[in-house]
Coordinates of C-alpha atoms (C1' of nucleotides) in Angstrom, one line a residue:
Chain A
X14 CA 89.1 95.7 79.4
X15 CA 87.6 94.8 82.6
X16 CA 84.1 95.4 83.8
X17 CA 83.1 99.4 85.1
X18 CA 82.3 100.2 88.3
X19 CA 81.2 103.4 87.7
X20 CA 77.9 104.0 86.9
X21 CA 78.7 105.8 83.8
X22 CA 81.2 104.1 81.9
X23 CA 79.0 101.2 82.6
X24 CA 76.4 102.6 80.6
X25 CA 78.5 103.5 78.0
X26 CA 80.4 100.3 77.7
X27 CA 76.9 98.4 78.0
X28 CA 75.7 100.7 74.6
X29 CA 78.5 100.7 72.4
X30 CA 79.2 103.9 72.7
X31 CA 83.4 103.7 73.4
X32 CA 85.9 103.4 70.9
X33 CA 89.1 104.5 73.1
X34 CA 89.0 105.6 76.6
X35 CA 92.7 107.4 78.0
X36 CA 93.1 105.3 81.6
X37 CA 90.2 103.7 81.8
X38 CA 90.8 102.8 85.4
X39 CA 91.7 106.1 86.9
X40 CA 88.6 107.3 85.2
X41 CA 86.6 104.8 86.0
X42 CA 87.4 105.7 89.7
X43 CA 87.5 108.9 89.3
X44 CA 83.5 108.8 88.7
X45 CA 82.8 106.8 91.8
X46 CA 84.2 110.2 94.0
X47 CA 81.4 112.8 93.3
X48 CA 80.2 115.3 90.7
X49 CA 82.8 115.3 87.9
X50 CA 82.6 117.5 85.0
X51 CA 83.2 116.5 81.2
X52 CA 82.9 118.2 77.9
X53 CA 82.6 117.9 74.7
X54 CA 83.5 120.4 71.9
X55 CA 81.0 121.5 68.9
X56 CA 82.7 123.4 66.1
X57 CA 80.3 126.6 64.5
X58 CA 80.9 125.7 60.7
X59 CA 76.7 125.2 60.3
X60 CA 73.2 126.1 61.6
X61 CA 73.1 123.0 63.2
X62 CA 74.8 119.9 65.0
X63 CA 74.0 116.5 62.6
X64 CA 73.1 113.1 63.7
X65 CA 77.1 112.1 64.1
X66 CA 77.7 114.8 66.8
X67 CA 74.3 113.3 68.2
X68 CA 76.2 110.4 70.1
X69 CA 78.6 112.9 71.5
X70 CA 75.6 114.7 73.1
X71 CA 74.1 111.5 74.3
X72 CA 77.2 111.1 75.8
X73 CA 76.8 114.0 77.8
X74 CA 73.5 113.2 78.3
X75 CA 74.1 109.7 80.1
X76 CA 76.9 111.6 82.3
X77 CA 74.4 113.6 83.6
X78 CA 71.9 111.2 84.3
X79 CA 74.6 109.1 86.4
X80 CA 75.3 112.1 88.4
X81 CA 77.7 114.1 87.0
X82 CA 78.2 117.4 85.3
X83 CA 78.4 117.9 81.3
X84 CA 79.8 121.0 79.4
X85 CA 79.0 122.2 75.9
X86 CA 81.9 123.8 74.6
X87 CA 81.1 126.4 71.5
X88 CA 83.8 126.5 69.3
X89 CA 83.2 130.1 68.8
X90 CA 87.3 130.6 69.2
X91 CA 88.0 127.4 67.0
X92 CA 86.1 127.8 64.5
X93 CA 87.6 130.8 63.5
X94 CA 90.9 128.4 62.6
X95 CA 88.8 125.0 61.2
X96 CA 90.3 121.5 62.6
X97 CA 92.1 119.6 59.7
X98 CA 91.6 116.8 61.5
X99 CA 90.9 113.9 58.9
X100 CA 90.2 116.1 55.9
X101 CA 92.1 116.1 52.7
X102 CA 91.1 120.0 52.0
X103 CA 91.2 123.4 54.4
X104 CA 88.1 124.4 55.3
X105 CA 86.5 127.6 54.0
X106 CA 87.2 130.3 55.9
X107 CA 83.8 131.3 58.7
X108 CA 83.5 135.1 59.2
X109 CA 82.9 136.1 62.6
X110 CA 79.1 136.9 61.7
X111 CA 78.2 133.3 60.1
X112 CA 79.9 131.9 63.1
X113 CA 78.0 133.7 65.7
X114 CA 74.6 133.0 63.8
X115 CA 75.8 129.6 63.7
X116 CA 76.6 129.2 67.3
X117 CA 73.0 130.6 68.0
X118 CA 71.3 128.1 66.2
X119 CA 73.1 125.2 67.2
X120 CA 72.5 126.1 70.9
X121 CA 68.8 125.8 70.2
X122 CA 69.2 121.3 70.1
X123 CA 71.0 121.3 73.2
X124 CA 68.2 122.4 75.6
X125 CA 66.2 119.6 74.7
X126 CA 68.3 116.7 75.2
X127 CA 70.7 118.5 78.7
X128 CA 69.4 120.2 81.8
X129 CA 71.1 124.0 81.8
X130 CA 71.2 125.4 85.1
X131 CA 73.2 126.7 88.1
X132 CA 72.7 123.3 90.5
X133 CA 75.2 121.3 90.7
X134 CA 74.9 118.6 87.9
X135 CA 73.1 121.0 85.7
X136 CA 75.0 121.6 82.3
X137 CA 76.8 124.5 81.6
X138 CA 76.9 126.6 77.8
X139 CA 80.5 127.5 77.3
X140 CA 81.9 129.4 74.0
X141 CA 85.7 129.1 73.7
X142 CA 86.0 132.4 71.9
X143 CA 86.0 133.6 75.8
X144 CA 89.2 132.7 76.1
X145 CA 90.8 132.0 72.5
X146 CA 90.5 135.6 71.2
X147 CA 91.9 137.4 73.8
X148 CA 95.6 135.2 74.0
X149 CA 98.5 137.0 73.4
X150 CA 100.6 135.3 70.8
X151 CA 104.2 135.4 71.9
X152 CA 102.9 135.0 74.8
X153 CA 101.0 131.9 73.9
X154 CA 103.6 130.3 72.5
X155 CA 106.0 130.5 74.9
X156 CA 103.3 129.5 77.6
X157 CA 102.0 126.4 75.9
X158 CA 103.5 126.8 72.1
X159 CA 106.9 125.5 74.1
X160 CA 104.9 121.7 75.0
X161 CA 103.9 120.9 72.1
X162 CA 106.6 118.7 70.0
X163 CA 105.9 119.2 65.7
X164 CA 108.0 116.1 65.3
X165 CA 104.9 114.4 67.6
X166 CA 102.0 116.7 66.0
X167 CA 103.2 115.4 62.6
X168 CA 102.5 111.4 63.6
X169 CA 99.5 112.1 64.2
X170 CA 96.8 110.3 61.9
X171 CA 94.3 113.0 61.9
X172 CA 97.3 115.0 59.5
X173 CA 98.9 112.5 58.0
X174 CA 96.7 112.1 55.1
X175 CA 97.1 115.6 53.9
X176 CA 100.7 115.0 54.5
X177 CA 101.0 111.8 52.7
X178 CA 98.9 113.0 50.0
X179 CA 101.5 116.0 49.6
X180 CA 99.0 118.3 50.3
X181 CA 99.5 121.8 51.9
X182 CA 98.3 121.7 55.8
X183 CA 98.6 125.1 56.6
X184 CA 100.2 127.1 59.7
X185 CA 96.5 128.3 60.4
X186 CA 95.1 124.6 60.8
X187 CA 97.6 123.1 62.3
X188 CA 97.4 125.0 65.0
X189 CA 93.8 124.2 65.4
X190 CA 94.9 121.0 67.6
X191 CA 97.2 123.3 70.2
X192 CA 94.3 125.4 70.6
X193 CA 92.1 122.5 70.8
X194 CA 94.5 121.0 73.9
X195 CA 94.8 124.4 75.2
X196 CA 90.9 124.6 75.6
X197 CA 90.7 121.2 77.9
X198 CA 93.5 122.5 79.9
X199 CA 91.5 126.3 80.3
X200 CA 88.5 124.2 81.1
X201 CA 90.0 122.4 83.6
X202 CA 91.1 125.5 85.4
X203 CA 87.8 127.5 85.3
X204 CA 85.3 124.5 85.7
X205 CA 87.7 121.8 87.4
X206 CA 86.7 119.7 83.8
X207 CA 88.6 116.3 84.0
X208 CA 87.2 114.5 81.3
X209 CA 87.0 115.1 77.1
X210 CA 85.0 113.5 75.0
X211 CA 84.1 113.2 71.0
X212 CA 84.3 111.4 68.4
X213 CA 86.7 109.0 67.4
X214 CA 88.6 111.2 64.8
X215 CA 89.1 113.7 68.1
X216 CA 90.8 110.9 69.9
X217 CA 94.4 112.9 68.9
X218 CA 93.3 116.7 69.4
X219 CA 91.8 115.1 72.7
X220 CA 95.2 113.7 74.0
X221 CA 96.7 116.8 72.9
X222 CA 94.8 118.3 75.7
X223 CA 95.6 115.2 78.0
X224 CA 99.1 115.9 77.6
X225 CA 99.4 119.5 77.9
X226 CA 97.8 119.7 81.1
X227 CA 100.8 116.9 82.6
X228 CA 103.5 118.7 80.6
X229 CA 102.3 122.0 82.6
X230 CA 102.0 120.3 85.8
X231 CA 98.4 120.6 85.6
X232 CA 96.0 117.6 87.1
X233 CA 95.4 114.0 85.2
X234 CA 92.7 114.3 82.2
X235 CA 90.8 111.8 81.0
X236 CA 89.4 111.2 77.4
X237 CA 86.8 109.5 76.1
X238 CA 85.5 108.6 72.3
X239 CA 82.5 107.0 70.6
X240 CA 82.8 104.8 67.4
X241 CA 82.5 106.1 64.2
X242 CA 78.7 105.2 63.1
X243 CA 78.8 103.4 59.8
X244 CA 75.1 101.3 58.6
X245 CA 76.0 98.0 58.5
X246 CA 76.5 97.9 55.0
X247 CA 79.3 100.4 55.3
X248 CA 78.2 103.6 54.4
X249 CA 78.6 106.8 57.2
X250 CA 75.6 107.6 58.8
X251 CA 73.7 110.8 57.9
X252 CA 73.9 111.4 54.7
X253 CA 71.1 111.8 52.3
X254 CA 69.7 113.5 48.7
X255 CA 69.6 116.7 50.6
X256 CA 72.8 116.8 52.7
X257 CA 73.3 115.6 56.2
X258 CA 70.0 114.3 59.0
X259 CA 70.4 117.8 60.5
X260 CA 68.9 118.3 64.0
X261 CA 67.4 121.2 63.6
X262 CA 63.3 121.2 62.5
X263 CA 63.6 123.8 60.6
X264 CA 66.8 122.4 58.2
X265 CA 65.6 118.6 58.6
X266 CA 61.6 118.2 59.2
X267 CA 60.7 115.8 62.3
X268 CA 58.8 113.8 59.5
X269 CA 62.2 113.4 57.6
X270 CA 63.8 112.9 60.7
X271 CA 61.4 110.0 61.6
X272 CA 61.2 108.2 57.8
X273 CA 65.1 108.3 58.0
X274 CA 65.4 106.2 61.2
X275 CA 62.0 104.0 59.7
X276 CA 64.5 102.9 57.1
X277 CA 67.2 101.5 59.0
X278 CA 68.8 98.6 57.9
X279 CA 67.6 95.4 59.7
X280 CA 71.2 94.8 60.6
X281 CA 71.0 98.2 62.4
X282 CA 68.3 98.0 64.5
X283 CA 69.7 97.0 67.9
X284 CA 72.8 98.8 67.6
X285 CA 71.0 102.0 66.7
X286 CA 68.7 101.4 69.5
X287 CA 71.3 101.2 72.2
X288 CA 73.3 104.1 71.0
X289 CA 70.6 106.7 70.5
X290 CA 67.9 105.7 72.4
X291 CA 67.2 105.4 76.4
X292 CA 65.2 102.3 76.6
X293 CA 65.9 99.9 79.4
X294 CA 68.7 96.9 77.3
X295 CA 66.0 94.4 77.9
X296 CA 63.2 95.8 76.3
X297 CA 66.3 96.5 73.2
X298 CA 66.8 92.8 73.1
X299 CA 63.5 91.8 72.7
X300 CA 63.1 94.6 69.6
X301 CA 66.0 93.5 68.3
X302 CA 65.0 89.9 68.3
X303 CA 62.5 90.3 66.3
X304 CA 62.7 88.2 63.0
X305 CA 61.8 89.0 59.2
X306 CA 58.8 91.4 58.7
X307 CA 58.3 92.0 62.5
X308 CA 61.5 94.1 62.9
X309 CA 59.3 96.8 61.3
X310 CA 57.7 97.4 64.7
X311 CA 61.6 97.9 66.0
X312 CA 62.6 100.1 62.8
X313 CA 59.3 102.3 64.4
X314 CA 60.1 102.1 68.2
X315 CA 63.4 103.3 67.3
X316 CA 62.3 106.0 64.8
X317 CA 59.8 107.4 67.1
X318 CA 62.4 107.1 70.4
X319 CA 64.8 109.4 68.1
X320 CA 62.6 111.4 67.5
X321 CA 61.5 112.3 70.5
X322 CA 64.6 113.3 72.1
X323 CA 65.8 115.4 69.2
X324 CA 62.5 117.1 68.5
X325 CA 59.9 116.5 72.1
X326 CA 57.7 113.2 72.4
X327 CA 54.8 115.5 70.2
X328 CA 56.4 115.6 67.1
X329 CA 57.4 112.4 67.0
X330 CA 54.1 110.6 68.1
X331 CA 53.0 112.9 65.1
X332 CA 55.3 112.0 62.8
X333 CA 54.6 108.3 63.4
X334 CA 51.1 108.8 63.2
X335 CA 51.7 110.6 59.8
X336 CA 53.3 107.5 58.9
X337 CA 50.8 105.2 59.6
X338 CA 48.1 107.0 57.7
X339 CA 50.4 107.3 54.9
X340 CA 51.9 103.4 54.4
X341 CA 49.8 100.9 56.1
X342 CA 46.7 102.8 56.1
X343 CA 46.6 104.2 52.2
X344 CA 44.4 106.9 53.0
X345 CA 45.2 110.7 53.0
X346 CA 47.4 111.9 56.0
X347 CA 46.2 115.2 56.2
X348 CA 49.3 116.5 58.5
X349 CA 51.5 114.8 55.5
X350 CA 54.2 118.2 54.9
X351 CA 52.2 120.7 52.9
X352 CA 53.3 123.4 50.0
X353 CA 50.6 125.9 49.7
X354 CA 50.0 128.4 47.1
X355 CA 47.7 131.3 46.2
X356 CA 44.4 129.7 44.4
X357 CA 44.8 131.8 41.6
X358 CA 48.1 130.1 40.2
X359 CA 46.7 127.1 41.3
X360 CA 43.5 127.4 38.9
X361 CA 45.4 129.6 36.1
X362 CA 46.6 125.7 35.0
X363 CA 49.9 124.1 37.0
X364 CA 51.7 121.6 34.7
X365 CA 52.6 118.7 36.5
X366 CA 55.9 118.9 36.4
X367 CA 56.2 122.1 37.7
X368 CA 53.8 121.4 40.5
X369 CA 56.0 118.9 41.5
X370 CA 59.1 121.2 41.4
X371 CA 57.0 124.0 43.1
X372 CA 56.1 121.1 46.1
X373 CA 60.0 121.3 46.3
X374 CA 59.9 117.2 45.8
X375 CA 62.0 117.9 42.8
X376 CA 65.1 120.0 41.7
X377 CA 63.8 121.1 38.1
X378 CA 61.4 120.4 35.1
X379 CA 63.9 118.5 34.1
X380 CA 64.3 116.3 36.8
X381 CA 60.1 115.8 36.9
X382 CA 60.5 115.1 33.0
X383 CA 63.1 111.5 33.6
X384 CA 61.1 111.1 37.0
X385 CA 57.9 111.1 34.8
X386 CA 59.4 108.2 32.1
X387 CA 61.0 106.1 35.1
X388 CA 57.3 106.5 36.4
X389 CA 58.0 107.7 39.8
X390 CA 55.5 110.2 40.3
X391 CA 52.1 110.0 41.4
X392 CA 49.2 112.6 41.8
X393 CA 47.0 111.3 44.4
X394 CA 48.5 107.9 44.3
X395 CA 47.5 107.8 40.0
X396 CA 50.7 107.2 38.3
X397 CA 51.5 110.5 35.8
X398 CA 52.1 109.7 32.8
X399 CA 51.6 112.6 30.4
X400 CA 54.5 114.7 31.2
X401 CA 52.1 117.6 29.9
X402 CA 49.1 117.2 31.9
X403 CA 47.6 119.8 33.5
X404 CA 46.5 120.2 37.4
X405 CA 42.8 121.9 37.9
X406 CA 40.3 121.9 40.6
X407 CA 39.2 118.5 39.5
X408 CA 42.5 116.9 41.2
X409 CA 41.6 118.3 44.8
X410 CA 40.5 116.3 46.8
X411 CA 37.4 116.9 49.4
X412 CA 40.3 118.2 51.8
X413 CA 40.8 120.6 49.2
X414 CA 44.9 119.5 48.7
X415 CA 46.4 117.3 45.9
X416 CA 48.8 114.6 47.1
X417 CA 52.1 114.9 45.2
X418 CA 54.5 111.4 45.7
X419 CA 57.8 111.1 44.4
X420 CA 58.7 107.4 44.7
X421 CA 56.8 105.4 47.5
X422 CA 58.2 107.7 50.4
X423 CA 58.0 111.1 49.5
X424 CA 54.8 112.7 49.9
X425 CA 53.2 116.4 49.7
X426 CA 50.2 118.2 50.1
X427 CA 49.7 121.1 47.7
X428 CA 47.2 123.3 49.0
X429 CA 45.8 126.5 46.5
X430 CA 44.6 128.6 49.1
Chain B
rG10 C1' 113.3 134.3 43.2
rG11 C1' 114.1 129.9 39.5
rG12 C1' 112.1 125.2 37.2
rG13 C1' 108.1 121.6 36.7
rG14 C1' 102.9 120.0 37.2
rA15 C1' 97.6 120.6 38.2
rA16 C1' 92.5 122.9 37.9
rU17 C1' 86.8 119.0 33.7
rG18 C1' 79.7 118.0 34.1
rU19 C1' 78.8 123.3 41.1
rC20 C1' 78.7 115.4 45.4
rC21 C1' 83.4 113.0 44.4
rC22 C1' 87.1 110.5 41.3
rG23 C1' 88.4 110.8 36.4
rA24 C1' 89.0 110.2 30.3
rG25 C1' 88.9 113.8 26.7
rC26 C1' 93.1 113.7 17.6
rG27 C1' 89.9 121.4 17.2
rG28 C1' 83.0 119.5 15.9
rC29 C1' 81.3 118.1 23.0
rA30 C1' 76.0 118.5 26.6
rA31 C1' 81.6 116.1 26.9
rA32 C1' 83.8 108.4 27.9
rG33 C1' 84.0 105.6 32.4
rG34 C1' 83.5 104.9 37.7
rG35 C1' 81.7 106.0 42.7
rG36 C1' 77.8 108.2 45.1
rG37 C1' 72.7 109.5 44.5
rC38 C1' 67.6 109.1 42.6
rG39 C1' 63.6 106.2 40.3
rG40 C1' 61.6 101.3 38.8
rA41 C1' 61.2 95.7 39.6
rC42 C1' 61.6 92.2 43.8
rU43 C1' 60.4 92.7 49.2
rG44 C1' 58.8 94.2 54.8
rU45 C1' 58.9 101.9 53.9
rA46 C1' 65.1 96.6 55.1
rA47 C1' 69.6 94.4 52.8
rA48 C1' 71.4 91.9 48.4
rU49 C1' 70.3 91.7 43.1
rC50 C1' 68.7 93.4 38.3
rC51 C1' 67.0 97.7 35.0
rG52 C1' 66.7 103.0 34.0
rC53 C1' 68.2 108.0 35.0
rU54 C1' 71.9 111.4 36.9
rG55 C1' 73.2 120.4 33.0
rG56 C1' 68.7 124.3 32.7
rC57 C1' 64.3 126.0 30.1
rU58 C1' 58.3 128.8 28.0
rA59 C1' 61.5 122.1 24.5
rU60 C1' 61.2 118.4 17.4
rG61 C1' 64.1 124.1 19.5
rC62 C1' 66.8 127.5 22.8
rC63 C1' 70.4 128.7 26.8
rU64 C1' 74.5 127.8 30.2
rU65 C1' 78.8 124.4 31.4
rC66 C1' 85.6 122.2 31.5
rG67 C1' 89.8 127.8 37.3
rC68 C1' 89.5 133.5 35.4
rA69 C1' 90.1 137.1 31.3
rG70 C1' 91.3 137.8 26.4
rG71 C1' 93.0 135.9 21.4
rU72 C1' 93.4 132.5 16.9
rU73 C1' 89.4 129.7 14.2
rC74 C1' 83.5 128.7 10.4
rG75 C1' 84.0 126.2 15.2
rA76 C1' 87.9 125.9 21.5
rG77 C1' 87.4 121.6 27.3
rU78 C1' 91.2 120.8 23.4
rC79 C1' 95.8 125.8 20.3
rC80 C1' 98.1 131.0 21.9
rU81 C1' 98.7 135.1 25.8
rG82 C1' 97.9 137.1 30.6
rC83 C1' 96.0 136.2 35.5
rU84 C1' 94.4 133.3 40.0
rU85 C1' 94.7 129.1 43.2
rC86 C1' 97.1 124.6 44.6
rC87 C1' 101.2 121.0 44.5
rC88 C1' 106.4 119.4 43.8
rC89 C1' 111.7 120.4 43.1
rC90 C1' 115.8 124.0 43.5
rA91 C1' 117.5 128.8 46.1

RNA sequence: GGGGGAAUGUCCCGAGCGGCAAAGGGGGCGGACUGUAAAUCCGCUGGCUAUGCCUUCGCAGGUUCGAGUCCUGCUUCCCCCA
């Protein structure tokens, strides 16, 4: 692949953020002639977008920043179907309710990382149910049902592990990728949308929609995908004890947002740093460079740079600030997350264990009680013991809070108030 | 419609002569070592008012002192035939 001369494949190209791009010089040109508009599709199965669909907003992000005018499609219409893509079971079924709850607080991330608007490269909210829910089905399928060829829907990768497996893809799925094409097509029409992009496991439901719009004598589409993020030593990123990194505060604090990125792999580090984060390549070659110990300071630029896009400069110059306190300091971060409860319980006599439960550290007692024998729990940084000991007021400290660690990273302030 | 197979510890995969809180992995968590890293090693990986009590093997019944294991019905999924 040869060098882009348009500004924002450039960018992308220069961050590792393509895997596949469908005629890379048409689209490369294409982006040299004025505002274009792209899009990228986020399905409504949760409250909130993770850190994998993150790339696919940064995406949109850079294509604004070089000009241009990004679309976030709402798969308020898909959704209602679930996109097989990739997945060896169906999907449970969303009910219109959870799906338009879900769609509300997804919306909430977006603001913060695209510029909505009515000017001309300002980004536009789209829901597909707009569209989807009203189609005609005979009508459908003789419109764009006709283009699409099962014998090529069957080859592609995305299905072919539930088919290989022998397990049931059903009618209802595998129509998700029709509707999917359709969309890009319907886009194209209403906001003169060239371009698609995702993730790499979209790269088939993308050219689905590439296709259809040539098959029905509609213009040339474009599609782009990122890489699937893997750590270095192989595992997908975004997943942890609790579930996925969520973006959304109030599923995934901004602390836990932070630590997460803190602990980065060393072998991470510049990769991360060029995929999520805005800083000049320079100053990321000189972080990356850093050798041994020192790539801490990197593992921090990149936690904080995160951070900030996802959840505003504030919390995440807090959240690093907590940090500090917390690890190289020693001392008592008194913004550390906090569990408070009334004083009466508190001084009524809270068993360790359960205080530990109750600071939601823990799943159960019974978790505490092996935590407690493999000595990973602390009450203000004094290794517990006595699986029966007893909390009082003795165990406040003068900030009237008692500092409940599970392992060296976990950390909450009980307060009896 | 007919025939065959499957469902196990609420993360996943997977053993399981009628005595089972149920083998073994993976993943995860904690500890040691480090740099809040990786690799490695060790431990843990149903719940609770805890020398005991309660709930778990798709669902509902039954046989039995005792059922994940045997019987009956049901549900879901898969395969083959029509």
């Amino acid at each position: 692949m040869t060098a882009f001369k348009s500004d924002f494949l450039r960018v992308l190209d220069e961050r590792g953020l393509i895997h596949q791009v469908a005629d890379p010089e048409g689209l490369d040109a294409l982006c040299r002639t004025g505002v274009q508009t792209a899009y990228v599709g986020y399905d409504a199965t949760a409250t909130s977008i993770h850190i994998g669909n993150l790339i696919t907003v940064t995406l949109l992000y850079w294509f604004q920043e070089t000009g241009h005018r990004p679309i976030t499609l709402m798969g308020g219409g898909t959704s209602m179907v679930g996109d097989p893509s990739f997945r060896d079971d169906q999907r449970k079924l969303l009910s219109v309710e959870e799906i338009a709850t879900n769609i509300e607080s997804i919306k909430r991330v977006f603001g913060r990382i695209l510029r909505y608007g009515d000017g001309p490269t300002d980004a536009l909210m789209v829901n597909n149910a707009d569209w989807l829910l009203k189609l005609n089905y005979v009508e459908f399928l003789r419109y764009v049902g006709r283009h699409f060829s099962v014998n090529r829907m069957l080859s592609f990768d995305s299905v072919k592990l539930r088919l290989d497996r022998d397990q049931s893809l059903s009618f209802l799925e595998f129509n998700y990728m029709i509707m999917q094409g359709y969309d890009f097509v319907e886009l194209n029409r209403r906001y003169g949308c060239s371009l698609q992009m995702g993730g790499s496991d979209q790269w088939g439901n993308i050219i689905n929609g590439v296709d259809l719009s040539h098959r029905m004598g509609g213009p040339q589409l474009y599609a782009v995908t990122t890489p699937l993020l893997t750590t270095a030593s192989g595992q997908k990123m975004g997943k942890t004890a609790n579930g996925a990194v969520w973006l959304n505060g109030d599923l995934f604090s901004p602390y836990d947002f932070w630590q997460y990125f803190r602990n980065t792999e060393d072998a991470d580090v510049g990769r991360f740093l060029k995929v999520f984060t805005r800083l000049p390549l320079g100053e990321i070659a000189r972080l990356e460079a850093l050798g041994g110990a020192e790539i801490n300071e990197a593992k921090k630029v990149l936690a904080t740079e995160i951070t900030a896009i996802v959840h505003g400069r504030e919390a995440a110059e807090a959240a690093a600030e907590t940090a500090r306190k917390t690890f190289e300091e020693g001392s008592l971060a008194t913004d550390l997350p906090s569990v408070s409860m009334t004083r009466t319980e508190f001084e009524a006599g809270l068993g360790v264990l359960t205080a530990f439960v109750k600071a939601g550290l823990l799943p159960s007692t019974g978790e505490a009680r092996r935590q407690v024998k493999a000595g990973g729990l602390r009450v203000n940084d004094v290794l517990v013991s006595d699986e029966r000991a007893v909390l009082g007021s003795a165990d406040l400290t003068s900030d009237g809070a008692v500092k409940l660690s599970f392992g060296k990273k976990k950390h909450v302030l009980l307060r009896p108030e």
